[in-house]
PDB file of C-alpha atoms in Angstrom:
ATOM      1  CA  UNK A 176      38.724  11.258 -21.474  1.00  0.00           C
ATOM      2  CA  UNK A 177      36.117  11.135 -18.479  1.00  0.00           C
ATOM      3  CA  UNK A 178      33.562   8.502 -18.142  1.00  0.00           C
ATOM      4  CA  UNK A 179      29.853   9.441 -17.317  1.00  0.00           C
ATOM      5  CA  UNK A 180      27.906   7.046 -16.291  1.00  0.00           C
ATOM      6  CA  UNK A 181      24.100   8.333 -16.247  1.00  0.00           C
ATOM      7  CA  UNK A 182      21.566   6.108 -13.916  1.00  0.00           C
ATOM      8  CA  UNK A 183      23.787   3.752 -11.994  1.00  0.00           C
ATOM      9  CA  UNK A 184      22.570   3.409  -8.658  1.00  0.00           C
ATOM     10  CA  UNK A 185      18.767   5.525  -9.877  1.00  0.00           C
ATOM     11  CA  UNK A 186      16.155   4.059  -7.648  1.00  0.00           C
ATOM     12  CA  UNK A 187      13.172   2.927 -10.004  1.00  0.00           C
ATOM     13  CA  UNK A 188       9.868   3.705  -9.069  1.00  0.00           C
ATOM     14  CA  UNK A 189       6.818   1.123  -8.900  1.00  0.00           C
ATOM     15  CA  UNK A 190       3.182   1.372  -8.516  1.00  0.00           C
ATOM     16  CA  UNK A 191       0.072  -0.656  -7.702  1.00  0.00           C
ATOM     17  CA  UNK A 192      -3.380   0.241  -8.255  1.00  0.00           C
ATOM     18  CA  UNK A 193      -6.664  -1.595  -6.264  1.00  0.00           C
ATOM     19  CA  UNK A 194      -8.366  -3.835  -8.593  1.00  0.00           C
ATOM     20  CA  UNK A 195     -11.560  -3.844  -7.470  1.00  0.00           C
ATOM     21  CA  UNK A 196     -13.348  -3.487  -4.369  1.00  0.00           C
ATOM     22  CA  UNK A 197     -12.756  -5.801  -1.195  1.00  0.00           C
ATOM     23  CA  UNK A 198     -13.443  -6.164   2.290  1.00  0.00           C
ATOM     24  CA  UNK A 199     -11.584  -5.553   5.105  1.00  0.00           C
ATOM     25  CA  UNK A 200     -11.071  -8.029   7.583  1.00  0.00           C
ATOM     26  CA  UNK A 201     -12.233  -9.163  11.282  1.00  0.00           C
ATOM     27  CA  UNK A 202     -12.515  -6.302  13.649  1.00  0.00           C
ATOM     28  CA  UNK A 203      -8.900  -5.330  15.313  1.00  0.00           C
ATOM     29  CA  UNK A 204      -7.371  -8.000  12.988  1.00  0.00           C
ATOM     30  CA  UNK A 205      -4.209  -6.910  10.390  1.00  0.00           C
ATOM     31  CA  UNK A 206      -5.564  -8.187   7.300  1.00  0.00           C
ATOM     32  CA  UNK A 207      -4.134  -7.748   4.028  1.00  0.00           C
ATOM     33  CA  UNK A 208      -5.852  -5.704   1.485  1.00  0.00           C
ATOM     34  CA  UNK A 209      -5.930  -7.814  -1.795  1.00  0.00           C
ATOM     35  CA  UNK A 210      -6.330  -7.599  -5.828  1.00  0.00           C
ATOM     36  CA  UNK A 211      -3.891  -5.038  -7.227  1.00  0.00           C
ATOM     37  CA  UNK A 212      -2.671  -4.548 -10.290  1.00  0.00           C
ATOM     38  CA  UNK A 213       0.536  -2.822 -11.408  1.00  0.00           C
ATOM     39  CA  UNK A 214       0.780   0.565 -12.858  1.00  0.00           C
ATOM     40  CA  UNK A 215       2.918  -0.360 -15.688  1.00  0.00           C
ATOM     41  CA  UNK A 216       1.544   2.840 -17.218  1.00  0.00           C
ATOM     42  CA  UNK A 217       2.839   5.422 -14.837  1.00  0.00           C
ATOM     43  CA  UNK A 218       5.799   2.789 -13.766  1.00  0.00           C
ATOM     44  CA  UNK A 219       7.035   0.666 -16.337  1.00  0.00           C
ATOM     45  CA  UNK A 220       8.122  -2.708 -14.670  1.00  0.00           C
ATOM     46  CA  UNK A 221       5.818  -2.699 -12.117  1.00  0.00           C
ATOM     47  CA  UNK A 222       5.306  -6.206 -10.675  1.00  0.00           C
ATOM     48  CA  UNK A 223       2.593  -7.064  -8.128  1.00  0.00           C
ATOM     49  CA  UNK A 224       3.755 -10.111  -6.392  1.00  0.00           C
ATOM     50  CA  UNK A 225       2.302 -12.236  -3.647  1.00  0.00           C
ATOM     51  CA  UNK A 226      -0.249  -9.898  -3.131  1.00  0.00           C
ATOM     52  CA  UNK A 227       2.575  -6.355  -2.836  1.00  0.00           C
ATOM     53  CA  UNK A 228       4.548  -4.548  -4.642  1.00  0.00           C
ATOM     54  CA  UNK A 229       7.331  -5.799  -6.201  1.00  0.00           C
ATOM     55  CA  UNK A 230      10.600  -3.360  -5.516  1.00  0.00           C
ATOM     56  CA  UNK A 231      12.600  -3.086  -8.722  1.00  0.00           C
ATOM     57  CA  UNK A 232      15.727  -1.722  -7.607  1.00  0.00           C
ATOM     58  CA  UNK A 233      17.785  -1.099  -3.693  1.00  0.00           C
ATOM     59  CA  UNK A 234      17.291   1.731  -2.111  1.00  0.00           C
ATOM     60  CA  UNK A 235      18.601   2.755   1.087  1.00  0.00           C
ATOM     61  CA  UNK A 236      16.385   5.766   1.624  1.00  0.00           C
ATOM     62  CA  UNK A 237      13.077   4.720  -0.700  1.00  0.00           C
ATOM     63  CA  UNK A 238      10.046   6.365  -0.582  1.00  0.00           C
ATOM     64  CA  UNK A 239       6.760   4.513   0.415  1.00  0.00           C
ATOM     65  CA  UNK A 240       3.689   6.078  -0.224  1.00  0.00           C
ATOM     66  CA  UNK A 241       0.032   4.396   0.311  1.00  0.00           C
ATOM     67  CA  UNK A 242      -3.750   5.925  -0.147  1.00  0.00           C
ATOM     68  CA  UNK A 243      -6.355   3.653   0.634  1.00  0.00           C
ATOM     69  CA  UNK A 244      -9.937   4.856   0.093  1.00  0.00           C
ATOM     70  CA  UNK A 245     -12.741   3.426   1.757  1.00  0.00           C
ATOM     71  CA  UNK A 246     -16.400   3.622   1.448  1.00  0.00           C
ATOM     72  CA  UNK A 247     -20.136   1.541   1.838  1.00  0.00           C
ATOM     73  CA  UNK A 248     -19.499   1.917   5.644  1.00  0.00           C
ATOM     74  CA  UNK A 249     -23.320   1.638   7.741  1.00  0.00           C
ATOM     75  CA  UNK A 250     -21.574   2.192  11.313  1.00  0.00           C
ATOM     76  CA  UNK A 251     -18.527   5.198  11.758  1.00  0.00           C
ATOM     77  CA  UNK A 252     -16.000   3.363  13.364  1.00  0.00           C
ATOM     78  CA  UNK A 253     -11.978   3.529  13.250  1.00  0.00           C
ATOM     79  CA  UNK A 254     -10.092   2.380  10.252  1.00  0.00           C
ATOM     80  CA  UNK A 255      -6.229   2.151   9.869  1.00  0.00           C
ATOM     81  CA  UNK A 256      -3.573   1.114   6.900  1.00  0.00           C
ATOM     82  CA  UNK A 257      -0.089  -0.021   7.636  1.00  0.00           C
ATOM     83  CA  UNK A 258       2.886  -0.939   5.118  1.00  0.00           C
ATOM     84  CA  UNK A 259       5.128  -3.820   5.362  1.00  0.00           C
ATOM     85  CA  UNK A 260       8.318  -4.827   3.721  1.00  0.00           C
ATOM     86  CA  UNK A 261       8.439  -8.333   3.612  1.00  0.00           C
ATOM     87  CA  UNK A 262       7.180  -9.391   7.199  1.00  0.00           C
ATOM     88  CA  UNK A 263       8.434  -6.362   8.489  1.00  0.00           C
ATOM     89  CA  UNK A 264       6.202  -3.549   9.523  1.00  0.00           C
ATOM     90  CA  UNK A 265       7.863  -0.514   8.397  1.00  0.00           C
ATOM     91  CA  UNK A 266       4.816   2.668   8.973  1.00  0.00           C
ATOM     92  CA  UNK A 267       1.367   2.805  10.469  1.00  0.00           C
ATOM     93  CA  UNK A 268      -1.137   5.553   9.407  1.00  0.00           C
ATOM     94  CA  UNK A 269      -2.761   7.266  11.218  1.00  0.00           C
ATOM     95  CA  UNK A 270      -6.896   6.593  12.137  1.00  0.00           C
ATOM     96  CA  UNK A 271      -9.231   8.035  10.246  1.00  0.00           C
ATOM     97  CA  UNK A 272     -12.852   7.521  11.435  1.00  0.00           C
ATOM     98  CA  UNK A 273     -16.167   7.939  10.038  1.00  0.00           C
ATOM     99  CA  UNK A 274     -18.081   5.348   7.085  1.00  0.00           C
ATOM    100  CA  UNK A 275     -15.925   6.436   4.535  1.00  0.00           C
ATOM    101  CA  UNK A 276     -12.699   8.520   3.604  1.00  0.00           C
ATOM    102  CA  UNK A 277      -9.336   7.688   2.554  1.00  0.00           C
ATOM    103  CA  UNK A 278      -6.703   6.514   4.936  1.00  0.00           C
ATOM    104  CA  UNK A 279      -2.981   7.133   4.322  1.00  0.00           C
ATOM    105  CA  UNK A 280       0.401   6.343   4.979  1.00  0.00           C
ATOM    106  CA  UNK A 281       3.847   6.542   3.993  1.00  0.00           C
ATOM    107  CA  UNK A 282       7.215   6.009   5.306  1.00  0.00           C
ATOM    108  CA  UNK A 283      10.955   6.562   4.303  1.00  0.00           C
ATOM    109  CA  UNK A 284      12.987   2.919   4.565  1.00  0.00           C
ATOM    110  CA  UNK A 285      15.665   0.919   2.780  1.00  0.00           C
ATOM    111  CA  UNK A 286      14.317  -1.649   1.036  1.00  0.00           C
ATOM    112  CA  UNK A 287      16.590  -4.363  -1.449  1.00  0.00           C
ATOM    113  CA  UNK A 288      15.438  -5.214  -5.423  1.00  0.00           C
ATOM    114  CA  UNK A 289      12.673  -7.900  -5.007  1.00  0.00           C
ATOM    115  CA  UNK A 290      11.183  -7.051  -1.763  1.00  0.00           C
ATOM    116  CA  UNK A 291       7.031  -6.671  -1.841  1.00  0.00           C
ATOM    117  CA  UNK A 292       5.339  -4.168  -0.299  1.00  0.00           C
ATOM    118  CA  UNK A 293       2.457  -4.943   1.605  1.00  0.00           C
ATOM    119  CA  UNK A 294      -0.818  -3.256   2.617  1.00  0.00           C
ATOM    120  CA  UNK A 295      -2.837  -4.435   5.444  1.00  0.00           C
ATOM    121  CA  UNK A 296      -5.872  -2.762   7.103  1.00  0.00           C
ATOM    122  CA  UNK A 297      -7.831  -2.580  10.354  1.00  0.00           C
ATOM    123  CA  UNK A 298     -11.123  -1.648  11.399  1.00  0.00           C
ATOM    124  CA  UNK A 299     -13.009  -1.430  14.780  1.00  0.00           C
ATOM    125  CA  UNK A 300     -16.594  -2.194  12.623  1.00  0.00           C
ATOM    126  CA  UNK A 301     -17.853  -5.127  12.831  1.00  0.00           C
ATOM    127  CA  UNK A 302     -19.239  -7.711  10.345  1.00  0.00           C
ATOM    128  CA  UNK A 303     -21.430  -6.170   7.429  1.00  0.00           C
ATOM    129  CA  UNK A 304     -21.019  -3.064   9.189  1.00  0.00           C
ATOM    130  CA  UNK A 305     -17.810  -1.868   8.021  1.00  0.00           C
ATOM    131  CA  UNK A 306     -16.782  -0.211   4.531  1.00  0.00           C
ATOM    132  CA  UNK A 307     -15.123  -1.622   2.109  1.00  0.00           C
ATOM    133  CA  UNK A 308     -11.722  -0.462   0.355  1.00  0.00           C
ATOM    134  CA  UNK A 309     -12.767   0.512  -2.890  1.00  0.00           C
ATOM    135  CA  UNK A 310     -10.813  -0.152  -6.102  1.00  0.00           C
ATOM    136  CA  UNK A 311      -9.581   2.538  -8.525  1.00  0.00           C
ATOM    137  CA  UNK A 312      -6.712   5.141  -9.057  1.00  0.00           C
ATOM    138  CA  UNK A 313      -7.608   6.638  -6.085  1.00  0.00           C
ATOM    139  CA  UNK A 314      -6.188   3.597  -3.945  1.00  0.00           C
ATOM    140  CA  UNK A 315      -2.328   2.652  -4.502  1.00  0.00           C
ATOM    141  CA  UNK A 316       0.640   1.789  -3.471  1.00  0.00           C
ATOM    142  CA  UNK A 317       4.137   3.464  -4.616  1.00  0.00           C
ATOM    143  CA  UNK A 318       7.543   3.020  -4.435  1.00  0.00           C
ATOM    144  CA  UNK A 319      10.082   5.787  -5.340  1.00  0.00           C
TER     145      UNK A 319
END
């Protein structure tokens, strides 16, 4: 009699949502975007984790996704996400300009059960000047 075995090796999504609005940090400076909170709605399990995502399961082809909206801004300048996996950079989005809007970016990697996916932003506004990323649905992080 054959043997099915449904879900072995079924990557399991996760999700983070922004908690809350925050500030982005020194001009031309990585910084990483803070307060999250996992989507355990829309992906049960989610884990936020030293300030990522927490991957639940390997993956050798996973699917990172990232919108980041941003708003308050007094001067248009350049703003810019990128994702990391660990310490490793893995995608940079493209720049999106203006005082507010929503920056994006996503990339296709392998990634192991336990890794955290980070989100880090960069502006060329200075000071008070620049927007802020604002909190909300809108703004997330997925794995899938």
């Amino acid at each position: 009699m054959p043997h099915v075995f449904a879900g072995i090796g079924a990557m399991l999504p996760a999700g983070m949502t922004k908690d809350g609005a925050s500030s982005m940090g020194d001009t031309t400076e990585w910084t990483v975007v803070p307060m999250w909170t996992a989507d355990t709605t829309n992906y049960p399990g989610s884990v936020v984790s030293g300030g990522g995502l927490q991957v639940q399961s390997s993956n050798g082809g996973a699917q990172l996704t990232c919108a980041l909206v941003f708003a308050g801004g007094v001067l248009a300048g350049n703003y810019q996400a990128r994702l990391r996996v660990g310490t490793t950079v893995v995608a940079t989005g493209a720049v999106v300009s203006g005082t507010s809007g929503t920056m994006t970016v996503s990339a296709t990697v392998p990634v192991s059960a336990g890794d955290t996916v980070i989100v880090e932003t960069q502006t060329s506004v200075q000071g008070s000047w620049r927007a802020t990323v604002s909190g909300g649905a809108a703004t997330y992080v997925r794995v899938s």
